[in-house]
Amino acid sequence: MTTAAFGAALAAPAVVAAPSASAAPTGCSASDDDIYAAAPANLSGSNGDLLACREIQLSGVSNAPGLKAWKVRYVTTDAKGKKVPVTGTVAVPTAAWTGGGSRPTVAFNPGTLGSGAQCAFSKQLGGQYQDMYEGDNVVTFLKAGDAVAATDGVGYIKGMVHTYVNGANAGHALLDIVRASRQLPGSGLAADGKVGISGYSEGGHAALWGAQLAKSYAPELNVVGAAAGGVPGDLKVTAKQLNGSLFAGFLADALIGLKQQYPELPFDQLMNDQGRQAEQNVKTNCLLGTLAVFMGAKVENYTTDHLTLDQLYQVKASDGRTGGEIIDDQKVGVDIGPAGSGAKYEIGFPVFQYRGWLEEIIPHETEDATHAAYCKAGINTTWNNTYMSEHLSTDWNAAQDVTKFLNDRFAGKSVKGNC
């Protein structure tokens, strides 16, 4: 698919214990208002505690096998160590699992959907709004017999904004929805079930953060593999290409997500009237709308002093850090190593990374560098950059390969990377 066709088609916290099942609701009768309600002033509970659930039909997808599905609200921890509620979807095939052992779960993070409240993946899977493209990928896993635990990501509840491409938030939410899925009445998901991690684009960034945080944040989960494609591994490199491009809306999502998680950065003091309007546009639009509103936009036009990206990176937060330092904290492939290496982020399972040959949104430079960083660190990495497709269609073209990679890991098959 060409760039033009894309536009037309769419537009480490301390180790914690596993949550107690006693925290789970006794039934899944929550309302939508309950699921997406504002966060309480002080949220208690363990990471992954199931707070509320609602059984739904996945009317936003087609050709799915027989399944049971739920919207869920559960506890996670944000990048600053604060407990926050987050939402998502769990789907389990009704056909018996025949692969041996307990049914495995794919922890799934969707690609960019936009930051408006209506854009939440859980709402779109349930048919409440349609501006997403990941339904077929969820169905592919379900047809393989896998359960899917798909996080919306932090920020799709009342009073919040999605913290787009925030590494710790994304990784925590992705791991915690697996914990929550095992507390669902009637899910049949067992604590010893194997776990695979998957995501593309924004979801690929989240998937690698989930892989990096798995050992320290969720050591009880038996994660056996991760797959990540179209990864914006270095957000500065990505931002440089997005600024002023057809896809500048993704940069707008990232900046407003940064403002949500790091209010100590002086966004309000820097923004001009156009910047304040841009924030409202991000908060109310989904994928197509955001891309349309910000097509060709340059960040220099949204501050009173017309600051460039490089100048914005030098702006200091109230805690003394610069914007650039905070953005660098989201980079994947830093301080990683295999199991037993003593690295900050040990990854003891195989990883599949991929990109399209005709990729036009995420710079090849950062995708290739992320792959190289994993190889240099000694992570068992399989790499595929031979999909003859651009950004969006690579997500679909790789779906069968991703499913096979993870299900081979669920089956206990070994894989030798191709670094």
mmCIF file of C-alpha atoms in Angstrom, residues 178-333:
data_model
loop_
_atom_site.group_PDB
_atom_site.id
_atom_site.type_symbol
_atom_site.label_atom_id
_atom_site.label_comp_id
_atom_site.label_asym_id
_atom_site.label_seq_id
_atom_site.Cartn_x
_atom_site.Cartn_y
_atom_site.Cartn_z
ATOM 1 C CA VAL A 178 -2.168 -10.980 31.610
ATOM 2 C CA ARG A 179 -2.323 -11.050 35.395
ATOM 3 C CA ALA A 180 -5.851 -9.614 35.291
ATOM 4 C CA SER A 181 -7.017 -12.115 32.657
ATOM 5 C CA ARG A 182 -6.371 -14.997 35.040
ATOM 6 C CA GLN A 183 -8.796 -13.566 37.585
ATOM 7 C CA LEU A 184 -11.730 -13.360 35.175
ATOM 8 C CA PRO A 185 -14.622 -15.607 36.226
ATOM 9 C CA GLY A 186 -15.008 -18.212 33.504
ATOM 10 C CA SER A 187 -11.857 -17.425 31.517
ATOM 11 C CA GLY A 188 -10.253 -20.770 32.340
ATOM 12 C CA LEU A 189 -6.811 -19.185 32.143
ATOM 13 C CA ALA A 190 -4.326 -20.741 34.540
ATOM 14 C CA ALA A 191 -1.370 -19.214 36.336
ATOM 15 C CA ASP A 192 1.081 -21.555 34.600
ATOM 16 C CA GLY A 193 -0.049 -20.683 31.065
ATOM 17 C CA LYS A 194 2.747 -19.565 28.760
ATOM 18 C CA VAL A 195 2.789 -15.951 27.622
ATOM 19 C CA GLY A 196 3.785 -14.367 24.322
ATOM 20 C CA ILE A 197 4.045 -10.620 23.755
ATOM 21 C CA SER A 198 3.066 -8.950 20.491
ATOM 22 C CA GLY A 199 2.622 -5.503 18.994
ATOM 23 C CA TYR A 200 3.255 -3.406 15.915
ATOM 24 C CA SER A 201 4.265 0.271 15.536
ATOM 25 C CA GLU A 202 3.226 1.929 18.823
ATOM 26 C CA GLY A 203 2.423 -1.638 19.861
ATOM 27 C CA GLY A 204 5.896 -2.791 18.808
ATOM 28 C CA HIS A 205 7.461 -0.187 21.076
ATOM 29 C CA ALA A 206 5.200 -1.426 23.884
ATOM 30 C CA ALA A 207 5.971 -5.073 23.135
ATOM 31 C CA LEU A 208 9.726 -4.574 23.462
ATOM 32 C CA TRP A 209 9.223 -2.646 26.687
ATOM 33 C CA GLY A 210 7.068 -5.504 27.945
ATOM 34 C CA ALA A 211 9.840 -7.936 27.012
ATOM 35 C CA GLN A 212 12.455 -5.797 28.744
ATOM 36 C CA LEU A 213 10.423 -5.406 31.944
ATOM 37 C CA ALA A 214 9.050 -8.945 32.190
ATOM 38 C CA LYS A 215 11.704 -10.397 34.491
ATOM 39 C CA SER A 216 11.836 -7.525 36.966
ATOM 40 C CA TYR A 217 8.190 -6.442 36.928
ATOM 41 C CA ALA A 218 6.303 -9.717 36.424
ATOM 42 C CA PRO A 219 8.719 -12.558 37.255
ATOM 43 C CA GLU A 220 5.923 -15.055 37.868
ATOM 44 C CA LEU A 221 4.731 -14.849 34.259
ATOM 45 C CA ASN A 222 6.188 -17.552 32.015
ATOM 46 C CA VAL A 223 6.990 -15.309 29.040
ATOM 47 C CA VAL A 224 8.441 -17.476 26.264
ATOM 48 C CA GLY A 225 8.667 -15.092 23.321
ATOM 49 C CA ALA A 226 7.990 -11.616 21.990
ATOM 50 C CA ALA A 227 7.272 -10.225 18.526
ATOM 51 C CA ALA A 228 7.580 -6.547 17.642
ATOM 52 C CA GLY A 229 7.377 -4.819 14.272
ATOM 53 C CA GLY A 230 7.546 -1.274 12.909
ATOM 54 C CA VAL A 231 9.235 -0.193 16.136
ATOM 55 C CA PRO A 232 9.943 3.522 16.756
ATOM 56 C CA GLY A 233 12.874 2.539 18.947
ATOM 57 C CA ASP A 234 14.394 6.015 19.200
ATOM 58 C CA LEU A 235 11.690 8.646 19.479
ATOM 59 C CA LYS A 236 14.036 11.515 18.582
ATOM 60 C CA VAL A 237 14.984 9.902 15.292
ATOM 61 C CA THR A 238 11.305 9.176 14.629
ATOM 62 C CA ALA A 239 10.188 12.712 15.548
ATOM 63 C CA LYS A 240 12.676 14.254 13.118
ATOM 64 C CA GLN A 241 11.091 12.334 10.234
ATOM 65 C CA LEU A 242 7.496 12.921 11.344
ATOM 66 C CA ASN A 243 7.794 16.682 11.870
ATOM 67 C CA GLY A 244 6.249 18.441 8.883
ATOM 68 C CA SER A 245 5.317 15.155 7.202
ATOM 69 C CA LEU A 246 2.004 13.618 6.178
ATOM 70 C CA PHE A 247 2.128 11.679 9.448
ATOM 71 C CA ALA A 248 2.848 14.536 11.863
ATOM 72 C CA GLY A 249 -0.251 13.524 13.832
ATOM 73 C CA PHE A 250 1.748 10.724 15.421
ATOM 74 C CA LEU A 251 4.206 13.325 16.748
ATOM 75 C CA ALA A 252 1.296 15.344 18.134
ATOM 76 C CA ASP A 253 0.002 12.248 19.958
ATOM 77 C CA ALA A 254 3.462 11.688 21.434
ATOM 78 C CA LEU A 255 3.902 15.255 22.668
ATOM 79 C CA ILE A 256 0.496 15.434 24.352
ATOM 80 C CA GLY A 257 1.046 11.982 25.854
ATOM 81 C CA LEU A 258 4.328 13.303 27.244
ATOM 82 C CA LYS A 259 2.472 16.255 28.726
ATOM 83 C CA GLN A 260 0.053 13.873 30.470
ATOM 84 C CA GLN A 261 2.736 11.762 32.129
ATOM 85 C CA TYR A 262 5.225 14.563 32.840
ATOM 86 C CA PRO A 263 3.323 17.709 33.888
ATOM 87 C CA GLU A 264 6.586 19.006 35.319
ATOM 88 C CA LEU A 265 7.560 19.906 31.752
ATOM 89 C CA PRO A 266 6.414 23.510 31.057
ATOM 90 C CA PHE A 267 4.093 22.738 28.159
ATOM 91 C CA ASP A 268 1.403 25.185 29.268
ATOM 92 C CA GLN A 269 3.876 28.056 29.504
ATOM 93 C CA LEU A 270 5.353 27.291 26.093
ATOM 94 C CA MET A 271 2.228 26.729 24.001
ATOM 95 C CA ASN A 272 0.596 29.465 21.956
ATOM 96 C CA ASP A 273 -3.083 29.508 21.001
ATOM 97 C CA GLN A 274 -2.412 27.148 18.114
ATOM 98 C CA GLY A 275 -0.684 24.789 20.524
ATOM 99 C CA ARG A 276 -3.622 24.819 22.913
ATOM 100 C CA GLN A 277 -5.969 24.031 20.039
ATOM 101 C CA ALA A 278 -3.638 21.239 18.947
ATOM 102 C CA GLU A 279 -3.908 19.668 22.403
ATOM 103 C CA GLN A 280 -7.702 19.647 22.130
ATOM 104 C CA ASN A 281 -7.462 18.122 18.652
ATOM 105 C CA VAL A 282 -5.297 15.294 19.982
ATOM 106 C CA LYS A 283 -7.649 14.674 22.899
ATOM 107 C CA THR A 284 -10.756 14.415 20.715
ATOM 108 C CA ASN A 285 -9.606 12.652 17.533
ATOM 109 C CA CYS A 286 -8.803 9.078 16.610
ATOM 110 C CA LEU A 287 -6.354 7.898 13.973
ATOM 111 C CA LEU A 288 -7.865 9.334 10.802
ATOM 112 C CA GLY A 289 -8.898 12.596 12.386
ATOM 113 C CA THR A 290 -5.518 13.195 13.979
ATOM 114 C CA LEU A 291 -3.665 12.485 10.752
ATOM 115 C CA ALA A 292 -5.972 14.825 8.841
ATOM 116 C CA VAL A 293 -5.734 17.705 11.321
ATOM 117 C CA PHE A 294 -1.944 17.585 11.613
ATOM 118 C CA MET A 295 -0.982 16.673 8.050
ATOM 119 C CA GLY A 296 2.229 18.582 7.263
ATOM 120 C CA ALA A 297 2.271 20.281 10.678
ATOM 121 C CA LYS A 298 5.552 21.472 12.195
ATOM 122 C CA VAL A 299 6.126 21.609 15.925
ATOM 123 C CA GLU A 300 7.715 25.075 15.563
ATOM 124 C CA ASN A 301 4.279 26.582 14.979
ATOM 125 C CA TYR A 302 2.815 25.555 18.343
ATOM 126 C CA THR A 303 4.980 27.473 20.823
ATOM 127 C CA THR A 304 5.230 31.192 21.511
ATOM 128 C CA ASP A 305 8.943 31.215 20.644
ATOM 129 C CA HIS A 306 8.643 28.836 17.653
ATOM 130 C CA LEU A 307 10.931 26.284 19.285
ATOM 131 C CA THR A 308 12.403 23.521 17.143
ATOM 132 C CA LEU A 309 12.501 19.919 18.275
ATOM 133 C CA ASP A 310 16.149 20.297 19.275
ATOM 134 C CA GLN A 311 15.291 23.370 21.321
ATOM 135 C CA LEU A 312 12.376 21.610 22.981
ATOM 136 C CA TYR A 313 14.728 18.821 24.022
ATOM 137 C CA GLN A 314 16.718 21.388 26.001
ATOM 138 C CA VAL A 315 13.715 22.721 27.940
ATOM 139 C CA LYS A 316 14.002 21.852 31.614
ATOM 140 C CA ALA A 317 11.312 20.319 33.754
ATOM 141 C CA SER A 318 10.728 21.483 37.320
ATOM 142 C CA ASP A 319 12.753 18.497 38.571
ATOM 143 C CA GLY A 320 15.820 19.616 36.597
ATOM 144 C CA ARG A 321 15.642 17.039 33.816
ATOM 145 C CA THR A 322 15.400 18.131 30.219
ATOM 146 C CA GLY A 323 12.698 17.117 27.790
ATOM 147 C CA GLY A 324 15.342 15.288 25.801
ATOM 148 C CA GLU A 325 16.370 13.205 28.805
ATOM 149 C CA ILE A 326 12.778 12.203 29.450
ATOM 150 C CA ILE A 327 12.324 11.218 25.804
ATOM 151 C CA ASP A 328 15.564 9.227 25.859
ATOM 152 C CA ASP A 329 14.120 7.216 28.753
ATOM 153 C CA GLN A 330 11.610 5.764 26.266
ATOM 154 C CA LYS A 331 14.299 4.338 23.946
ATOM 155 C CA VAL A 332 14.266 0.562 23.541
ATOM 156 C CA GLY A 333 17.347 -1.654 23.391
#
